[in-house]
Coordinates of C-alpha atoms in Angstrom, one line a residue:
X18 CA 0.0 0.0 0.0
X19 CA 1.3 3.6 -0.9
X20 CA 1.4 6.7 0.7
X21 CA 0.6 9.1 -1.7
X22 CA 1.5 12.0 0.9
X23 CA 4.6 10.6 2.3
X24 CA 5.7 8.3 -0.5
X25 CA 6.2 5.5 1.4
X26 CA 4.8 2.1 0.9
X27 CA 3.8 0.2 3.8
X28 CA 4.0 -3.7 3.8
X29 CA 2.4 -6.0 6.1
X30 CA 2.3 -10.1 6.7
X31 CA -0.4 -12.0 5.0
X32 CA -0.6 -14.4 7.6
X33 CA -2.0 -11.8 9.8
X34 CA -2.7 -8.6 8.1
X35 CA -0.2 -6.9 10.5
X36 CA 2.1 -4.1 9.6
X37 CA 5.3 -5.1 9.2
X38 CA 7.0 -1.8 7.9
X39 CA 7.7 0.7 5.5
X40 CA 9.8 1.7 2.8
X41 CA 10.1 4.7 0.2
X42 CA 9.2 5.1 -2.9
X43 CA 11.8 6.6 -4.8
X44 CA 11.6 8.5 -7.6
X45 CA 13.5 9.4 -10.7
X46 CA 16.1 11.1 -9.1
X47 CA 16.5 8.8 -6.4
X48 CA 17.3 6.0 -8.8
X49 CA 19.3 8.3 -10.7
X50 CA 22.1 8.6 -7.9
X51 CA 21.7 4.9 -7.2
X52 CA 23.1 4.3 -10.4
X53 CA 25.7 7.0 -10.5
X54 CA 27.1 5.1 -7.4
X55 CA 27.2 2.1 -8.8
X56 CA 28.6 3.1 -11.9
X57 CA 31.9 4.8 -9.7
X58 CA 31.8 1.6 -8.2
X59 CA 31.8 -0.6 -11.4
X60 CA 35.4 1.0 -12.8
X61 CA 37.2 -0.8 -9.2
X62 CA 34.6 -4.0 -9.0
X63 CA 35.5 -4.7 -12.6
X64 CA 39.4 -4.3 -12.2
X65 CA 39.5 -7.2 -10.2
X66 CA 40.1 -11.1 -11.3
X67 CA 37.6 -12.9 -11.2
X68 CA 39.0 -14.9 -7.8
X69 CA 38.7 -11.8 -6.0
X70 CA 35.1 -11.2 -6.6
X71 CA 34.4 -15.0 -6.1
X72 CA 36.2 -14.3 -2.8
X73 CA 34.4 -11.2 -2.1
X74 CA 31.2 -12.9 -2.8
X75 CA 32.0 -15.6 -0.6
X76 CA 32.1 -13.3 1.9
X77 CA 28.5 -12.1 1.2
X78 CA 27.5 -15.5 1.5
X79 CA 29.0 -16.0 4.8
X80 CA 27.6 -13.0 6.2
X81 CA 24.4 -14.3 4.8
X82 CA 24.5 -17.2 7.2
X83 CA 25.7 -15.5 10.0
X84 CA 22.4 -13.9 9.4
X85 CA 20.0 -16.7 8.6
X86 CA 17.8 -16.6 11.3
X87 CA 16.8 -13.0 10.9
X88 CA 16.6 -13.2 7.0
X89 CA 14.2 -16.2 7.4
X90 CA 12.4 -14.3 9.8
X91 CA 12.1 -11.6 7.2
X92 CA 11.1 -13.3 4.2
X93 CA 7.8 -15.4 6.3
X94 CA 6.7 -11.9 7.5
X95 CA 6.6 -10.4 3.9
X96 CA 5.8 -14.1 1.9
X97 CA 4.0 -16.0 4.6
X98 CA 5.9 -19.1 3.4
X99 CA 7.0 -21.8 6.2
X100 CA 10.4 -21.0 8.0
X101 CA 11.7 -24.7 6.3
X102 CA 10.6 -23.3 3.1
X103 CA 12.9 -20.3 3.3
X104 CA 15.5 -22.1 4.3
X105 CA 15.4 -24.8 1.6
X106 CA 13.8 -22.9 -1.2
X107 CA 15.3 -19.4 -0.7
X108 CA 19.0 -19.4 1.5
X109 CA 19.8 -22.5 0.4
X110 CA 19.3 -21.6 -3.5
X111 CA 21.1 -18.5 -3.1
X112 CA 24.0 -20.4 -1.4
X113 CA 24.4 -22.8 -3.6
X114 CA 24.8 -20.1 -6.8
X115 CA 27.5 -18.3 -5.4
X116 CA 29.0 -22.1 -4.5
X117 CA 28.7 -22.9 -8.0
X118 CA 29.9 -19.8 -9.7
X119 CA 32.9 -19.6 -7.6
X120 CA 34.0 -22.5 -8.4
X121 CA 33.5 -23.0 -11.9
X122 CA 32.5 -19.2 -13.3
X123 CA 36.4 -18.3 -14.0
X124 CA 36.8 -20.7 -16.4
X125 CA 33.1 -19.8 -17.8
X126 CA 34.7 -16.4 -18.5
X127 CA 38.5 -17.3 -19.5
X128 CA 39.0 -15.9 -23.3
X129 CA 38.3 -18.6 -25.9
X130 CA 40.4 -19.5 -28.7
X131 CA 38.2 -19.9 -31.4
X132 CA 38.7 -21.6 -35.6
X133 CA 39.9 -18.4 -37.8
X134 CA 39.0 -20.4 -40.8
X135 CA 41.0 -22.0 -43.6
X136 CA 41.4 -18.5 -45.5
X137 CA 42.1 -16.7 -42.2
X138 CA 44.7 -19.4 -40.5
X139 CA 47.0 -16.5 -40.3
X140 CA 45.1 -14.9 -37.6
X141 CA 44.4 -15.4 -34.2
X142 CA 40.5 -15.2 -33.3
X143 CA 39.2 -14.9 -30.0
X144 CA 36.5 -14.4 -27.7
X145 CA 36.8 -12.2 -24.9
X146 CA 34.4 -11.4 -21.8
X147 CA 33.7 -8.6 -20.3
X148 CA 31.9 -6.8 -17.5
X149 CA 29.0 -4.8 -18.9
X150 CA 28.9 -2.3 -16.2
X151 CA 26.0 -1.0 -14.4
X152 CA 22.7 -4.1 -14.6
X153 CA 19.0 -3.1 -13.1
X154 CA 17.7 -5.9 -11.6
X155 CA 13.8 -5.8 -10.6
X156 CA 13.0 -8.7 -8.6
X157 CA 9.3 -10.1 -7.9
X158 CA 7.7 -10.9 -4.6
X159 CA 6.8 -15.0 -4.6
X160 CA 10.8 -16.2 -4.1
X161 CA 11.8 -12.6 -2.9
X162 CA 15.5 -13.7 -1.5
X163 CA 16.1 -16.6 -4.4
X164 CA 15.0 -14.7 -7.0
X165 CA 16.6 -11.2 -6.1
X166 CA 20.0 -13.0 -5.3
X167 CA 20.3 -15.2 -8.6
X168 CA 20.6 -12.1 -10.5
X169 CA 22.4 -9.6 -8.5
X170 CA 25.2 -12.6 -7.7
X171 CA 25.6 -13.8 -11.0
X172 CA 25.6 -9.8 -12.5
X173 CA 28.8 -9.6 -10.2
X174 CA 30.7 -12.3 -11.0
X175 CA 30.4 -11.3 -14.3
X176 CA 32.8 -8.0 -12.8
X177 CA 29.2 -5.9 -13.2
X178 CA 27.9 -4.0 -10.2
X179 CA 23.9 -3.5 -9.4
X180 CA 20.9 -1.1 -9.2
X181 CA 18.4 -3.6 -7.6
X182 CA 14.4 -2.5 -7.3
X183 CA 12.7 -5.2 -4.8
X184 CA 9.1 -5.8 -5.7
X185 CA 7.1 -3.4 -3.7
X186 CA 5.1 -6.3 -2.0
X187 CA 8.7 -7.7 -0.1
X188 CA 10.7 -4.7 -0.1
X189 CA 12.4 -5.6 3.1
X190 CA 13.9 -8.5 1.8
X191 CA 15.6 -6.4 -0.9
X192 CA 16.7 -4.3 1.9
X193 CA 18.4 -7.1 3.6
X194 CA 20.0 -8.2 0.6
X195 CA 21.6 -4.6 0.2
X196 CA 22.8 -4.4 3.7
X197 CA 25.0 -7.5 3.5
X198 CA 26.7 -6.4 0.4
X199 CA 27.3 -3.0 2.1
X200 CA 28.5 -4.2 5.2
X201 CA 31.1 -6.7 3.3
X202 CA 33.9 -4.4 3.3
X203 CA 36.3 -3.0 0.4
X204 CA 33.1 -2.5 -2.2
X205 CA 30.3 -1.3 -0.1
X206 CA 28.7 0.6 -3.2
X207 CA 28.4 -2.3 -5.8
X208 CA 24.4 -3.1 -4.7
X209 CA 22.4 -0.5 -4.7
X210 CA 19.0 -0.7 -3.2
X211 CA 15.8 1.7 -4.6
X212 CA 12.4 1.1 -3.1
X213 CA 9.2 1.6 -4.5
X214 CA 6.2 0.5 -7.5
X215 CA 6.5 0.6 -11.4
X216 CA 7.7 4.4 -11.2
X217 CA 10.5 3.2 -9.5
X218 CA 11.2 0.2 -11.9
X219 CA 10.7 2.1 -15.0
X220 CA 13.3 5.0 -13.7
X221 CA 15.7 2.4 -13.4
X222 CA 15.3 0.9 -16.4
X223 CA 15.5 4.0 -18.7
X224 CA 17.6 5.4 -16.2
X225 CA 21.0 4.8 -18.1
X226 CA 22.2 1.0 -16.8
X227 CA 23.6 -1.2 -19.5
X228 CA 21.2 -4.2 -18.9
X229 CA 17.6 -5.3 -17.3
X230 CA 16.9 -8.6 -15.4
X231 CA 13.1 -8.5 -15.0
X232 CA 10.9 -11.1 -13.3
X233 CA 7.9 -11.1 -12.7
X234 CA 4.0 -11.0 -15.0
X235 CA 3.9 -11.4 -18.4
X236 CA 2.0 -7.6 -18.6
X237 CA 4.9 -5.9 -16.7
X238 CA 7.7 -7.8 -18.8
X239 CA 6.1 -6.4 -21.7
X240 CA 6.7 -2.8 -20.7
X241 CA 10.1 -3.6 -19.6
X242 CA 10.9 -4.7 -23.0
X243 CA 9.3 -1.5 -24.5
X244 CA 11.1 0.7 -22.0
X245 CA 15.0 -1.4 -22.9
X246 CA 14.1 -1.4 -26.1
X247 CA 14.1 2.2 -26.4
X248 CA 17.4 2.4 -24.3
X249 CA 19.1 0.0 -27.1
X250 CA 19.9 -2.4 -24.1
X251 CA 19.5 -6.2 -23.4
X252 CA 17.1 -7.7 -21.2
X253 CA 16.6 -10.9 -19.5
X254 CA 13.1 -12.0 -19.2
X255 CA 11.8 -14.5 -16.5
X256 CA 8.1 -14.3 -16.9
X257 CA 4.9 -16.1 -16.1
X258 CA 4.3 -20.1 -16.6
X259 CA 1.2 -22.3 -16.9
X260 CA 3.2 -25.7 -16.3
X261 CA 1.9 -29.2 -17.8
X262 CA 2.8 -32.4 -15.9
X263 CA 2.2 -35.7 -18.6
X264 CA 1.0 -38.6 -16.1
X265 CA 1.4 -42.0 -18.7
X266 CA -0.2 -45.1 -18.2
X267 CA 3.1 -46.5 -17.7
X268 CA 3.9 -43.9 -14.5
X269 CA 4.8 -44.8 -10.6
X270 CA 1.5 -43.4 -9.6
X271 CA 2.5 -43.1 -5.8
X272 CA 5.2 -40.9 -7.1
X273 CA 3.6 -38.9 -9.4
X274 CA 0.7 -37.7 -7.1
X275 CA 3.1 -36.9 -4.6
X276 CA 4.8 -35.0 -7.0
X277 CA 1.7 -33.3 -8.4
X278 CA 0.9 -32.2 -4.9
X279 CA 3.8 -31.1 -4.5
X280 CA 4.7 -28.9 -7.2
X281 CA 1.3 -27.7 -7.3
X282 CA 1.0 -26.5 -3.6
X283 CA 4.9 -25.2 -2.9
X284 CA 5.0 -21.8 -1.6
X285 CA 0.9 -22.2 -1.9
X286 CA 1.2 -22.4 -5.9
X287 CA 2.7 -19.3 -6.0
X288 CA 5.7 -20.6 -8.3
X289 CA 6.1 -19.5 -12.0
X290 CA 7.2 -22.8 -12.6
X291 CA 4.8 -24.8 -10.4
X292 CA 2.0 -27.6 -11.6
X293 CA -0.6 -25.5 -13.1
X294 CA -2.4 -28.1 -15.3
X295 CA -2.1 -32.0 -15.1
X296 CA -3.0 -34.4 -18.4
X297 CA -3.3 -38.1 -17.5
X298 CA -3.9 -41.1 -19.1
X299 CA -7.4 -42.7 -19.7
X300 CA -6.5 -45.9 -18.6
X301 CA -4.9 -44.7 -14.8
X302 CA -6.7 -41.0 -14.6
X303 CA -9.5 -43.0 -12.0
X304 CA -6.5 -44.4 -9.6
X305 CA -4.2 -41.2 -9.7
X306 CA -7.2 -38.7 -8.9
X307 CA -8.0 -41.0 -6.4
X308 CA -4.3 -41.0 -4.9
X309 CA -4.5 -37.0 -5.7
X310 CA -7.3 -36.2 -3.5
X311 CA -6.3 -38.7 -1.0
X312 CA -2.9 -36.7 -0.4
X313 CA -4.3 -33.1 -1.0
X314 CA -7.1 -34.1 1.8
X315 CA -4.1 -34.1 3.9
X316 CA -2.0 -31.3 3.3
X317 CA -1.3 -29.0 6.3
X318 CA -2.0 -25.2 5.9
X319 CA -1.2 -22.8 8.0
X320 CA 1.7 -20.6 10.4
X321 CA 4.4 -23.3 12.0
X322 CA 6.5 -26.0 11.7
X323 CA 3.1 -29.1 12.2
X324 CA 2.0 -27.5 8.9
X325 CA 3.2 -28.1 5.1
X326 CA 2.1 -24.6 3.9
X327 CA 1.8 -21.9 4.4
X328 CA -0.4 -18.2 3.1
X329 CA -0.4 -16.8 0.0
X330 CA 1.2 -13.2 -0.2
X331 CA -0.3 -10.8 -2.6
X332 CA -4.2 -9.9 -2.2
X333 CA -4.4 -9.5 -5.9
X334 CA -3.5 -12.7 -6.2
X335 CA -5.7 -14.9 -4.3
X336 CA -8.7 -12.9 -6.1
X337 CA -7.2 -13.9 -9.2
X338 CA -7.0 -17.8 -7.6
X339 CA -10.7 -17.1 -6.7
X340 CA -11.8 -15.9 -10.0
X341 CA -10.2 -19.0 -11.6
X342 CA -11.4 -21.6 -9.4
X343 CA -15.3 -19.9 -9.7
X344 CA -15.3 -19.9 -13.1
X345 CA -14.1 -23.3 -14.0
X346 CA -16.8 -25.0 -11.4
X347 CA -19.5 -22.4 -13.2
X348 CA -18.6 -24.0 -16.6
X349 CA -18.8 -27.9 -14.5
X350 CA -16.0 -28.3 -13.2
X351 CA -16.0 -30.5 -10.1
X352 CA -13.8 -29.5 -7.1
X353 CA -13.1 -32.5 -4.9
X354 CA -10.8 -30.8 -2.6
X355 CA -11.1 -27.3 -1.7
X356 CA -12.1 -25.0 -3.5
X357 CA -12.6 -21.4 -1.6
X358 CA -11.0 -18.4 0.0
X359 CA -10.5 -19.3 4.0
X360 CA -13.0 -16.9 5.8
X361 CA -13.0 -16.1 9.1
X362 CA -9.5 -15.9 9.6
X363 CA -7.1 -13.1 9.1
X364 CA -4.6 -13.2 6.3
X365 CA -4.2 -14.7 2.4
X366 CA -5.4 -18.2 2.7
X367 CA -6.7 -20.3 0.3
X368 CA -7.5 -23.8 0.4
X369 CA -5.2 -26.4 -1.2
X370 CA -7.5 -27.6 -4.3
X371 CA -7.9 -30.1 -6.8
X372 CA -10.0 -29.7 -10.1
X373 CA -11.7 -32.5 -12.8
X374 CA -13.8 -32.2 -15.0
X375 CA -11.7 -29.5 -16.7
X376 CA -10.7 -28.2 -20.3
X377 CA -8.6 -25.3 -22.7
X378 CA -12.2 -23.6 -22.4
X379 CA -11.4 -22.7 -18.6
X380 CA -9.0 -19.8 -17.8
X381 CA -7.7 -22.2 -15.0
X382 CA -6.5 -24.1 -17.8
X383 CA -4.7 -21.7 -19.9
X384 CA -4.3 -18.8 -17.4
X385 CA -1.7 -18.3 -14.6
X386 CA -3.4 -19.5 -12.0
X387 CA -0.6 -19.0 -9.6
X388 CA -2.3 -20.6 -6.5
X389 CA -2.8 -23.8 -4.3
X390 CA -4.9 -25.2 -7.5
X391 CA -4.3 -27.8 -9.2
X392 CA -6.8 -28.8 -12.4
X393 CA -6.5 -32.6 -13.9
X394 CA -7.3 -33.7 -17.4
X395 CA -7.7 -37.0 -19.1
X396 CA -5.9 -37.8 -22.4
X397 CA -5.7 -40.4 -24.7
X398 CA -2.1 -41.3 -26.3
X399 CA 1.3 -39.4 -26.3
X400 CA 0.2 -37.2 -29.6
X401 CA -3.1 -35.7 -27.5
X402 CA -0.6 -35.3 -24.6
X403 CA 2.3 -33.3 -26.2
X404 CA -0.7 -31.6 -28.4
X405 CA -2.5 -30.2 -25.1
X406 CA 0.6 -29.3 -23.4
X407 CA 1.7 -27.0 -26.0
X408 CA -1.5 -25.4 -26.0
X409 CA -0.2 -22.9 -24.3
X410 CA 1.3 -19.2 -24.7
X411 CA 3.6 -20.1 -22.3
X412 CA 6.6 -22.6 -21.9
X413 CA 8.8 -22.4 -18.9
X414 CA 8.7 -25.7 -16.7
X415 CA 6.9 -29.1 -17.7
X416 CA 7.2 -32.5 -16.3
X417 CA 6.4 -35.8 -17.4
X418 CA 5.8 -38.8 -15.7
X419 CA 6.6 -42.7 -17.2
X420 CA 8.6 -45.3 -15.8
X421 CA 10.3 -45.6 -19.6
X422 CA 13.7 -43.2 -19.6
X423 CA 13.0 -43.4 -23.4
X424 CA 9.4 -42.8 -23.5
X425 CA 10.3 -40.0 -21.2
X426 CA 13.1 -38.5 -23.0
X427 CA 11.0 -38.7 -26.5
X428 CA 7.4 -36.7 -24.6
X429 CA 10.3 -34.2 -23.5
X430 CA 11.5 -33.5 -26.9
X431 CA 8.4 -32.6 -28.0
X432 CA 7.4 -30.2 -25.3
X433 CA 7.7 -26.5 -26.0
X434 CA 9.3 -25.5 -22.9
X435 CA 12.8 -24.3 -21.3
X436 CA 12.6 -26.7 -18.8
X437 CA 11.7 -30.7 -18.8
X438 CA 12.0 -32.7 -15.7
X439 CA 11.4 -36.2 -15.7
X440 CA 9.8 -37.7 -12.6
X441 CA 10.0 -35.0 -11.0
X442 CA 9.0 -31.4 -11.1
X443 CA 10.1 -27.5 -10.3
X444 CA 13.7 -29.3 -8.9
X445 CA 15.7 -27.9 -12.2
X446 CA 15.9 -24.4 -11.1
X447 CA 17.7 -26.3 -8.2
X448 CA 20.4 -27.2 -10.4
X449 CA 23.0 -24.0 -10.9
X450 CA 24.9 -25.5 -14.0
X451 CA 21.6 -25.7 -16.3
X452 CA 20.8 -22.6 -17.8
X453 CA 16.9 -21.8 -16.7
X454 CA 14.2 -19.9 -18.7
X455 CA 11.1 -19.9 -21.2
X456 CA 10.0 -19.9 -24.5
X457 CA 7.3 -18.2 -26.1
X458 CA 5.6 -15.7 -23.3
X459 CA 7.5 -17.2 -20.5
X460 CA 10.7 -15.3 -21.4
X461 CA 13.6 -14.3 -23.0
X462 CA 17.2 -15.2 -21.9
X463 CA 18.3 -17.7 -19.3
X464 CA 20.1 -17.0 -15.6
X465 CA 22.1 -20.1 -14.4
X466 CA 24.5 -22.1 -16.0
X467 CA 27.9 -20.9 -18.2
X468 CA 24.5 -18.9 -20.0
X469 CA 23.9 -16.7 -17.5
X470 CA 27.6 -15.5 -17.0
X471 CA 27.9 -14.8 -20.7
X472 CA 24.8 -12.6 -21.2
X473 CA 25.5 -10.9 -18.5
X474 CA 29.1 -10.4 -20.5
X475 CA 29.9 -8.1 -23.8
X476 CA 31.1 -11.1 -25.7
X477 CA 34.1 -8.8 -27.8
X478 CA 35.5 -10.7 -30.8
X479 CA 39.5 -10.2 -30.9
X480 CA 41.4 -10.9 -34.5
X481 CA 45.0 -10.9 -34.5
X482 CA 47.5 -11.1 -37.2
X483 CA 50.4 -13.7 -36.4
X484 CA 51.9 -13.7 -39.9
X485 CA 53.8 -10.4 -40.1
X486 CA 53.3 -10.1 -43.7
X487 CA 54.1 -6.3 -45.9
X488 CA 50.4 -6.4 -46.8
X489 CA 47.4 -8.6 -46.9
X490 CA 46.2 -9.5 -50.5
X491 CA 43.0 -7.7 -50.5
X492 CA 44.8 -4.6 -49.6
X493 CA 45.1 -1.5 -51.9
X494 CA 46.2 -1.5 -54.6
X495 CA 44.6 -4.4 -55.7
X496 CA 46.2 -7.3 -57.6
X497 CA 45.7 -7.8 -61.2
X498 CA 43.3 -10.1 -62.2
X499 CA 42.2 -10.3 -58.6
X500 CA 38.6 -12.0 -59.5
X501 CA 40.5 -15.1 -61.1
X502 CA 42.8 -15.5 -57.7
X503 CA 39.4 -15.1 -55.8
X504 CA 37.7 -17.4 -57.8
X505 CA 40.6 -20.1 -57.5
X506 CA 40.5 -19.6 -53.8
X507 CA 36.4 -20.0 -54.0
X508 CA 37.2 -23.2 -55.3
X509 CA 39.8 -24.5 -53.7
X510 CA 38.4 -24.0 -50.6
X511 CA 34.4 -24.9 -51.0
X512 CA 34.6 -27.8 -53.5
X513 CA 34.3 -31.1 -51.8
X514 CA 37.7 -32.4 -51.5
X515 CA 39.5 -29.5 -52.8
X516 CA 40.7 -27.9 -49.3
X517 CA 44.1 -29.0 -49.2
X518 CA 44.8 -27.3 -53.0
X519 CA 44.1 -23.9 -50.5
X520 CA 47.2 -23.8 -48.3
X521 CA 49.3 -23.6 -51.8
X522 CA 47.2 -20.4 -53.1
X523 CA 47.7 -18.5 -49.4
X524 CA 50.9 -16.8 -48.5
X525 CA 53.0 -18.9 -46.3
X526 CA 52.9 -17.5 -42.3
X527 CA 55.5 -17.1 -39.9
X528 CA 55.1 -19.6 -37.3
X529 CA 55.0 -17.6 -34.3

């Protein structure tokens, strides 16, 4: 909630409605400064080798656990997740990307020696990396430690400093995540925290960085694109997801409805990459709804460690989780578990739900739901599958579900998504060396992996000469007859089994 006369924004925890604090909302000139700062800072952060970031960000990370009990504290106030959630889903992630990139990101960015070609084997070609300089990172509000830190530590190895704008729903956790960069001494300046809504976010982006990593909704990514686009600058795009999970007849069914519970109801559904729609087989649809509901029947919500999970956090979004759910039962869906808004308590909570008698008709079914819901489909062989997974504007996470490694493998192939899992489902963010994003509306770019390090580099292509010679042969003034020489060397080179009649026709180089 904003302030209009103060320009502050005021958050509070959804498990409670209380008020949990406030933050500005900066404006244009606010951000403005935040990026001169970091741009002073960027000359010295992006003198250093790579090691001494690595060691730098250690440091952060060290701090960070020094810390862990008050930043879990922080992030179930603003998210209303369980504290095990935040520990496994949120500290441990970020952990685990600066382990990664510290050990492996220096040879990521090491200059590549790469084929000059045959008619240029007297030059040296190479690929360099380099910092970019300043990056504005806007983080979103469901994974507001994870998702904040996977960008802002992976900008920095990359020898790039930060402008970071926390979603205005978990500010404080953004704050936090300044403070331990400022208080790691030697390069207090190379985070910079600016609070506040969109204004904020679009001063930042057309406020003169070099790049944008945006998460968040589809609607706002588009704007961010518009905005970058008429900077001239890149952008990395993490947007929404409408997930499919492929049960086959041939699936552990025990395991799969765990897993559909489980990647449906994580964080309360409010995961761009959680189980949003689940197609299963004719011939095992009866037994796994059965072993659905069974388990979702169970499923412990609310505030402690006896419970599995916990509120939702925005209030936006459980109307939109409402609408959803409403409509789908008014056009006959059935819900067999769950189903409505939790009244009569204070807070975001919705019950943990499970939908049949669903189809593509239903917004549940082709919308971001982005809730505790989870709607389930028949189908009839692996063509109907793969057909009504991709019918989808989306494509970030999918799953499928067989207990054939080559069945699996071949459904994966076929699904239009940046992400597969087999048997299992939302783990391959988990996993630092794969790169992780969407196709189609889900996104553009990828953060993780040797990816993420790279487009978050100016990849500079470096030629040198090694032969030494007077002049090259295309040089002024031009040779005689230069169209037959060209033509020869056309030849030479391109005709199937010509190549080695090229080395004769180049001039000779100096082996150095």
């Amino acid at each position: 909630m904003t302030d209009t006369a103060e320009r502050t924004i005021q958050t509070s925890d959804p498990r409670t409605g209380a008020v949990t604090g406030s933050v500005p909302n900066q404006g244009p000139d606010e951000v403005a400064a935040a990026i001169a700062r970091a741009r002073v800072a960027s000359v010295a952060w992006a003198g250093l080798t790579f090691e001494e970031r690595a060691t730098h960000l250690k440091a952060v990370r060290d701090l960070l656990l020094d810390r862990a009990e008050q930043l879990v504290d922080v992030v179930c106030a603003e998210t209303g997740k369980l504290r095990g959630e935040a520990v496994f889903t949120e500290l441990m992630v970020a952990c685990e990307l600066i382990d990664y990139y510290a050990k492996h990101g220096g040879r990521t960015l090491q200059p590549e020696k790469v084929s000059a070609g045959s008619t240029m084997v007297h030059k040296k070609a190479m690929r360099w990396y380099e910092p970019m300089g300043v990056v504005g990172v806007i983080s979103p509000w469901n994974y507001p430690l994870t998702l904040t830190m996977t960008p802002v530590a992976t900008a920095l190895f990359a020898g790039n400093t930060v402008v970071l704008k926390p979603s205005e729903v978990t500010p404080l956790v953004g704050v936090e995540v300044g403070k331990l960069f400022a208080e790691v001494g030697g390069h207090p300046d190379i985070v910079q925290v600016v609070t506040g809504d969109g204004m904020t976010g679009d001063a930042v982006v057309r406020g003169g960085v070099d790049m944008v990593c945006f998460t968040g909704s589809v609607a706002t990514g588009r704007k961010v694109a518009v905005a970058a686009a008429e900077q001239l600058i890149p952008v990395i795009l993490e947007l929404g997801g409408k997930d499919p999970m492929i049960v086959c007849d041939d699936a552990d069914l025990d395991r799969a409805a765990a897993g559909a519970l489980w990647g449906a109801f994580s964080n309360s559904g409010q995961t761009c990459m959680a189980v949003e729609r689940v197609y299963v087989q004719d011939s095992v649809y009866d037994q796994f709804v059965d072993k659905v509901v069974d388990g979702a029947s169970k499923i412990r919500q609310g505030e402690g460690p006896a419970h599995d999970i916990g509120s939702m956090t925005f209030p936006k979004q459980v109307d939109i989780v409402e609408r959803h759910v409403d409509e789908a039962v008014d056009k006959g869906a059935k819900a067999l578990v769950g189903g409505h808004r939790v009244l009569g308590k204070p807070g975001l909570w919705f019950e943990p739900t499970v939908l049949v008698d669903v189809d593509h008709d239903m917004a549940v079914m082709r919308d971001e739901t982005f809730g505790p819901v989870l709607p389930i489909m028949r189908f009839h062989d692996d063509k109907e599958a793969i057909a009504l997974a991709n019918d989808s504007v989306y494509g970030l996470n999918s799953s499928v579900w067989t207990k054939s490694p080559e069945r699996g493998e071949q459904l994966a192939a076929r699904i239009q998504a940046g992400n597969v899992c087999v048997n299992d489902a939302l783990v391959s963010y988990g996993v630092t060396s794969l790169p992780f994003g969407g196709v189609k509306e889900s996104g553009i770019g990828r953060v993780h992996g040797e990816e993420a390090l790279r487009r978050f580099s100016i990849e500079k292509s470096v030629l040198v000469d090694r032969a030494g010679l007077k002049k090259e042969v295309y040089w002024f003034p031009l040779p005689k007859r230069i169209d037959r020489m060209g033509l020869k060397l056309l030849r030479a080179r391109y005709r199937s089994g010509a190549g080695k009649k090229l080395k004769a026709l180049l001039p000779s180089r100096n082996p150095r």
